[in-house]
């Protein structure tokens, strides 16, 4: 099992550019989510999905889009990057009936 | 989800037990206590969780007070690799559907294990 895999690990964007952070899990987990973590702060939920075709907003959804066309993949799209989106992004997944959330290794994004 | 309060930082000598406290005085009867840790630059890692009974696994022990208003995570023999930020989280147990149970991470406790 690879667990939760995020790509890219590092990315630098210019303001206004768009990009997609990829997230894939091979554990057949129903639930997937995206968090961002800013320096010295805890993780804040951006978007989450409880299954293919179902997504919902978390605490800080503005500026981000998601889709869940398959169980395995949950990409996070930045439509027009802003410096305020400079952060570390974590993807996570878990079983619908499980208690343990598995996190990816993170994607470091800098918007200049 | 109930709010938690943790000390911002703690130190522990290598080989000694690390006892990390957490207050969750507004916890509801159907909320579990979870502990995660985040080693620098890595994704958070699940450690342990419990409802009202004390729990132990290969990583740690969780002691929950009888009134459930506080808990303590115990790392019995801390090593340098246990240096991390430890998060105490309370949340409703899995109920299926859209109750994803969004984990709300506070500031956590920075545990530094020194030689």
Short mmCIF file of C-alpha atoms in Angstrom, two decimals:
data_model
loop_
_atom_site.label_atom_id
_atom_site.label_comp_id
_atom_site.label_asym_id
_atom_site.label_seq_id
_atom_site.Cartn_x
_atom_site.Cartn_y
_atom_site.Cartn_z
CA UNK A 1 0.00 0.00 0.00
CA UNK A 2 1.26 3.45 -0.86
CA UNK A 3 -1.32 5.06 1.44
CA UNK A 4 -2.12 8.68 0.59
CA UNK A 5 0.05 10.12 -2.16
CA UNK A 6 0.26 13.83 -2.91
CA UNK A 7 1.90 15.53 -5.88
CA UNK A 8 3.73 17.79 -6.36
CA UNK A 9 5.65 18.05 -3.10
CA UNK A 10 6.86 21.57 -3.86
CA UNK A 11 5.45 24.21 -6.21
CA UNK A 12 6.01 27.89 -6.83
CA UNK A 13 3.25 29.82 -8.59
CA UNK A 14 2.85 33.36 -9.76
CA UNK A 15 -0.18 35.31 -8.64
CA UNK A 16 -3.10 34.58 -10.92
CA UNK A 17 -1.83 31.23 -12.16
CA UNK A 18 -3.92 28.11 -11.76
CA UNK A 19 -2.82 24.67 -10.74
CA UNK A 20 -4.05 21.36 -9.38
CA UNK A 21 -2.71 19.51 -6.36
CA UNK A 22 -3.17 15.81 -6.85
CA UNK A 23 -4.17 13.35 -4.15
CA UNK A 24 -4.59 9.61 -4.54
CA UNK A 25 -5.20 6.83 -2.04
CA UNK A 26 -5.09 3.08 -2.62
CA UNK A 27 -6.98 2.00 0.51
CA UNK A 28 -10.46 2.23 -1.01
CA UNK A 29 -11.41 4.87 1.56
CA UNK A 30 -14.71 6.60 1.10
CA UNK A 31 -13.83 9.82 2.88
CA UNK A 32 -11.16 12.20 1.59
CA UNK A 33 -10.31 15.76 2.53
CA UNK A 34 -7.91 18.63 2.00
CA UNK A 35 -6.37 20.72 4.78
CA UNK A 36 -4.03 23.65 4.75
CA UNK A 37 -1.52 24.46 7.46
CA UNK A 38 0.00 27.88 7.93
CA UNK A 39 3.11 28.55 10.06
CA UNK A 40 2.49 27.97 13.75
CA UNK A 41 -1.12 27.00 13.21
CA UNK A 42 -3.17 23.87 13.20
CA UNK A 43 -4.74 22.32 10.13
CA UNK A 44 -7.80 23.93 8.63
CA UNK A 45 -10.25 21.99 6.51
CA UNK A 46 -10.69 23.27 2.93
CA UNK A 47 -13.00 20.73 1.26
CA UNK A 48 -14.01 17.16 1.88
CA UNK A 49 -15.75 14.29 0.13
CA UNK A 50 -17.73 11.38 1.54
CA UNK A 51 -17.68 9.43 -1.70
CA UNK A 52 -17.35 9.62 -5.47
CA UNK A 53 -19.46 12.43 -6.82
CA UNK A 54 -20.05 14.02 -3.40
CA UNK A 55 -18.08 16.99 -2.10
CA UNK A 56 -18.67 19.72 0.47
CA UNK A 57 -16.98 22.80 1.86
CA UNK A 58 -14.89 22.95 5.00
CA UNK A 59 -13.77 25.96 7.03
CA UNK A 60 -11.74 27.79 4.37
CA UNK A 61 -13.08 26.83 0.89
CA UNK A 62 -12.75 30.16 -0.91
CA UNK A 63 -10.34 30.09 -3.84
CA UNK A 64 -10.35 26.30 -4.11
CA UNK A 65 -12.35 23.78 -6.12
CA UNK A 66 -12.52 20.03 -5.79
CA UNK A 67 -14.11 17.10 -7.58
CA UNK A 68 -14.34 13.40 -6.81
CA UNK A 69 -14.88 11.42 -9.99
CA UNK A 70 -13.31 8.23 -8.57
CA UNK A 71 -12.89 6.77 -5.10
CA UNK A 72 -9.12 6.94 -5.41
CA UNK A 73 -8.55 10.55 -6.49
CA UNK A 74 -9.41 13.90 -4.93
CA UNK A 75 -7.67 16.78 -6.72
CA UNK A 76 -7.60 20.31 -5.30
CA UNK A 77 -7.69 23.15 -7.83
CA UNK A 78 -6.51 26.68 -7.32
CA UNK A 79 -8.23 28.73 -10.01
CA UNK A 80 -6.33 31.99 -9.59
CA UNK A 81 -3.53 31.71 -7.06
CA UNK A 82 -3.05 34.45 -4.48
CA UNK A 83 -0.16 35.02 -2.04
CA UNK A 84 -2.59 34.24 0.81
CA UNK A 85 -2.71 30.67 -0.50
CA UNK A 86 0.95 30.14 0.28
CA UNK A 87 0.77 27.21 2.67
CA UNK A 88 1.36 23.52 3.20
CA UNK A 89 -1.49 21.39 1.93
CA UNK A 90 -2.36 17.99 3.33
CA UNK A 91 -4.69 15.44 1.82
CA UNK A 92 -6.28 12.84 4.10
CA UNK A 93 -8.53 9.82 3.82
CA UNK A 94 -10.35 7.32 6.01
CA UNK A 95 -12.89 4.55 5.82
CA UNK A 96 -16.51 5.56 6.36
CA UNK A 97 -16.65 3.34 9.44
CA UNK A 98 -13.09 3.95 10.57
CA UNK A 99 -11.67 6.22 13.23
CA UNK A 100 -8.17 6.66 11.90
CA UNK A 101 -7.46 9.41 9.38
CA UNK A 102 -4.44 8.87 7.15
CA UNK A 103 -2.57 11.92 5.93
CA UNK A 104 -0.33 12.43 2.94
CA UNK A 105 3.16 13.89 3.28
CA UNK A 106 2.10 17.39 2.28
CA UNK A 107 2.51 19.75 -0.67
CA UNK A 108 4.42 22.99 -0.11
CA UNK A 109 2.95 25.79 -2.22
CA UNK A 110 4.41 29.27 -2.57
CA UNK A 111 2.55 31.98 -4.46
CA UNK A 112 4.68 34.99 -5.39
CA UNK B 1 -16.79 19.73 18.27
CA UNK B 2 -15.69 20.54 21.81
CA UNK B 3 -12.76 22.90 22.22
CA UNK B 4 -9.53 21.57 23.74
CA UNK B 5 -6.80 23.29 25.69
CA UNK B 6 -3.22 22.08 25.72
CA UNK B 7 0.02 23.57 27.06
CA UNK B 8 2.00 25.14 24.22
CA UNK B 9 5.20 23.25 24.97
CA UNK B 10 6.74 20.57 27.16
CA UNK B 11 10.15 19.00 27.64
CA UNK B 12 10.99 15.42 28.45
CA UNK B 13 14.23 13.53 29.01
CA UNK B 14 14.91 10.61 26.71
CA UNK B 15 13.84 7.32 28.27
CA UNK B 16 11.40 8.98 30.65
CA UNK B 17 7.63 8.99 30.38
CA UNK B 18 6.09 11.98 28.63
CA UNK B 19 2.69 12.96 30.03
CA UNK B 20 0.78 15.36 27.80
CA UNK B 21 -2.39 16.87 29.30
CA UNK B 22 -5.49 18.05 27.53
CA UNK B 23 -8.55 19.82 28.89
CA UNK B 24 -11.89 19.34 27.14
CA UNK B 25 -14.38 20.52 29.73
CA UNK B 26 -17.26 20.94 27.26
CA UNK B 27 -17.00 17.46 25.79
CA UNK B 28 -20.31 15.77 24.99
CA UNK B 29 -21.25 12.23 25.84
CA UNK B 30 -20.93 11.08 22.23
CA UNK B 31 -17.55 12.70 21.57
CA UNK B 32 -14.33 10.77 21.47
CA UNK B 33 -10.89 12.03 22.43
CA UNK B 34 -8.29 11.60 19.69
CA UNK B 35 -4.58 12.20 19.73
CA UNK B 36 -2.49 12.90 16.65
CA UNK B 37 1.07 14.02 16.31
CA UNK B 38 2.93 15.86 13.60
CA UNK B 39 6.63 15.43 13.23
CA UNK B 40 8.26 18.37 11.52
CA UNK B 41 7.29 18.70 7.85
CA UNK B 42 5.26 15.48 7.83
CA UNK B 43 1.54 14.79 7.76
CA UNK B 44 -0.23 14.21 11.08
CA UNK B 45 -0.08 10.66 12.43
CA UNK B 46 -2.83 8.98 14.41
CA UNK B 47 -1.76 7.85 17.88
CA UNK B 48 -4.76 6.72 19.90
CA UNK B 49 -8.36 7.52 20.74
CA UNK B 50 -10.87 6.73 23.48
CA UNK B 51 -14.36 7.42 24.77
CA UNK B 52 -14.28 6.95 28.54
CA UNK B 53 -12.11 3.96 29.32
CA UNK B 54 -8.34 4.14 29.43
CA UNK B 55 -6.72 2.86 26.26
CA UNK B 56 -3.30 1.51 25.40
CA UNK B 57 -1.66 0.57 22.13
CA UNK B 58 1.87 0.03 20.90
CA UNK B 59 2.52 3.75 20.74
CA UNK B 60 0.95 5.23 23.85
CA UNK B 61 -1.59 5.14 26.64
CA UNK B 62 -4.59 7.40 27.02
CA UNK B 63 -5.96 8.20 30.45
CA UNK B 64 -9.40 9.87 30.53
CA UNK B 65 -10.73 11.25 33.80
CA UNK B 66 -13.98 9.89 35.14
CA UNK B 67 -15.86 13.12 34.35
CA UNK B 68 -14.24 13.08 30.86
CA UNK B 69 -13.28 16.73 31.14
CA UNK B 70 -9.59 16.06 30.70
CA UNK B 71 -7.20 13.41 29.46
CA UNK B 72 -3.51 12.60 29.42
CA UNK B 73 -1.49 11.03 26.67
CA UNK B 74 1.40 8.98 28.00
CA UNK B 75 4.45 8.03 25.98
CA UNK B 76 6.01 5.51 28.39
CA UNK B 77 9.62 5.71 27.21
CA UNK B 78 10.11 8.83 25.12
CA UNK B 79 12.76 8.83 22.43
CA UNK B 80 14.25 11.64 20.38
CA UNK B 81 12.02 10.57 17.51
CA UNK B 82 8.97 11.43 19.62
CA UNK B 83 9.80 15.14 19.34
CA UNK B 84 6.72 16.53 17.58
CA UNK B 85 3.59 18.62 17.92
CA UNK B 86 0.87 16.64 19.69
CA UNK B 87 -2.76 17.46 19.00
CA UNK B 88 -5.65 16.55 21.26
CA UNK B 89 -8.95 16.57 19.40
CA UNK B 90 -12.49 15.76 20.45
CA UNK B 91 -15.10 14.89 17.90
CA UNK B 92 -18.33 12.98 17.41
CA UNK B 93 -17.79 9.32 16.70
CA UNK B 94 -18.32 8.16 13.16
CA UNK B 95 -21.99 8.33 12.25
CA UNK B 96 -21.78 7.80 8.51
CA UNK B 97 -23.32 10.00 5.88
CA UNK B 98 -22.02 13.52 5.65
CA UNK B 99 -21.03 13.69 9.31
CA UNK B 100 -17.42 13.46 8.24
CA UNK B 101 -16.48 14.68 11.65
CA UNK B 102 -14.18 17.45 10.59
CA UNK B 103 -11.10 17.30 12.72
CA UNK B 104 -10.48 20.68 14.31
CA UNK B 105 -6.79 21.00 15.07
CA UNK B 106 -5.83 23.53 17.74
CA UNK B 107 -2.30 24.73 18.41
CA UNK B 108 -1.20 21.48 20.03
CA UNK B 109 1.71 20.87 22.39
CA UNK B 110 5.27 20.99 21.12
CA UNK B 111 7.01 18.10 22.87
CA UNK B 112 10.79 18.25 22.85
CA UNK B 113 12.61 15.13 23.95
CA UNK B 114 16.22 15.84 24.88
CA UNK B 115 19.12 13.48 25.52
#
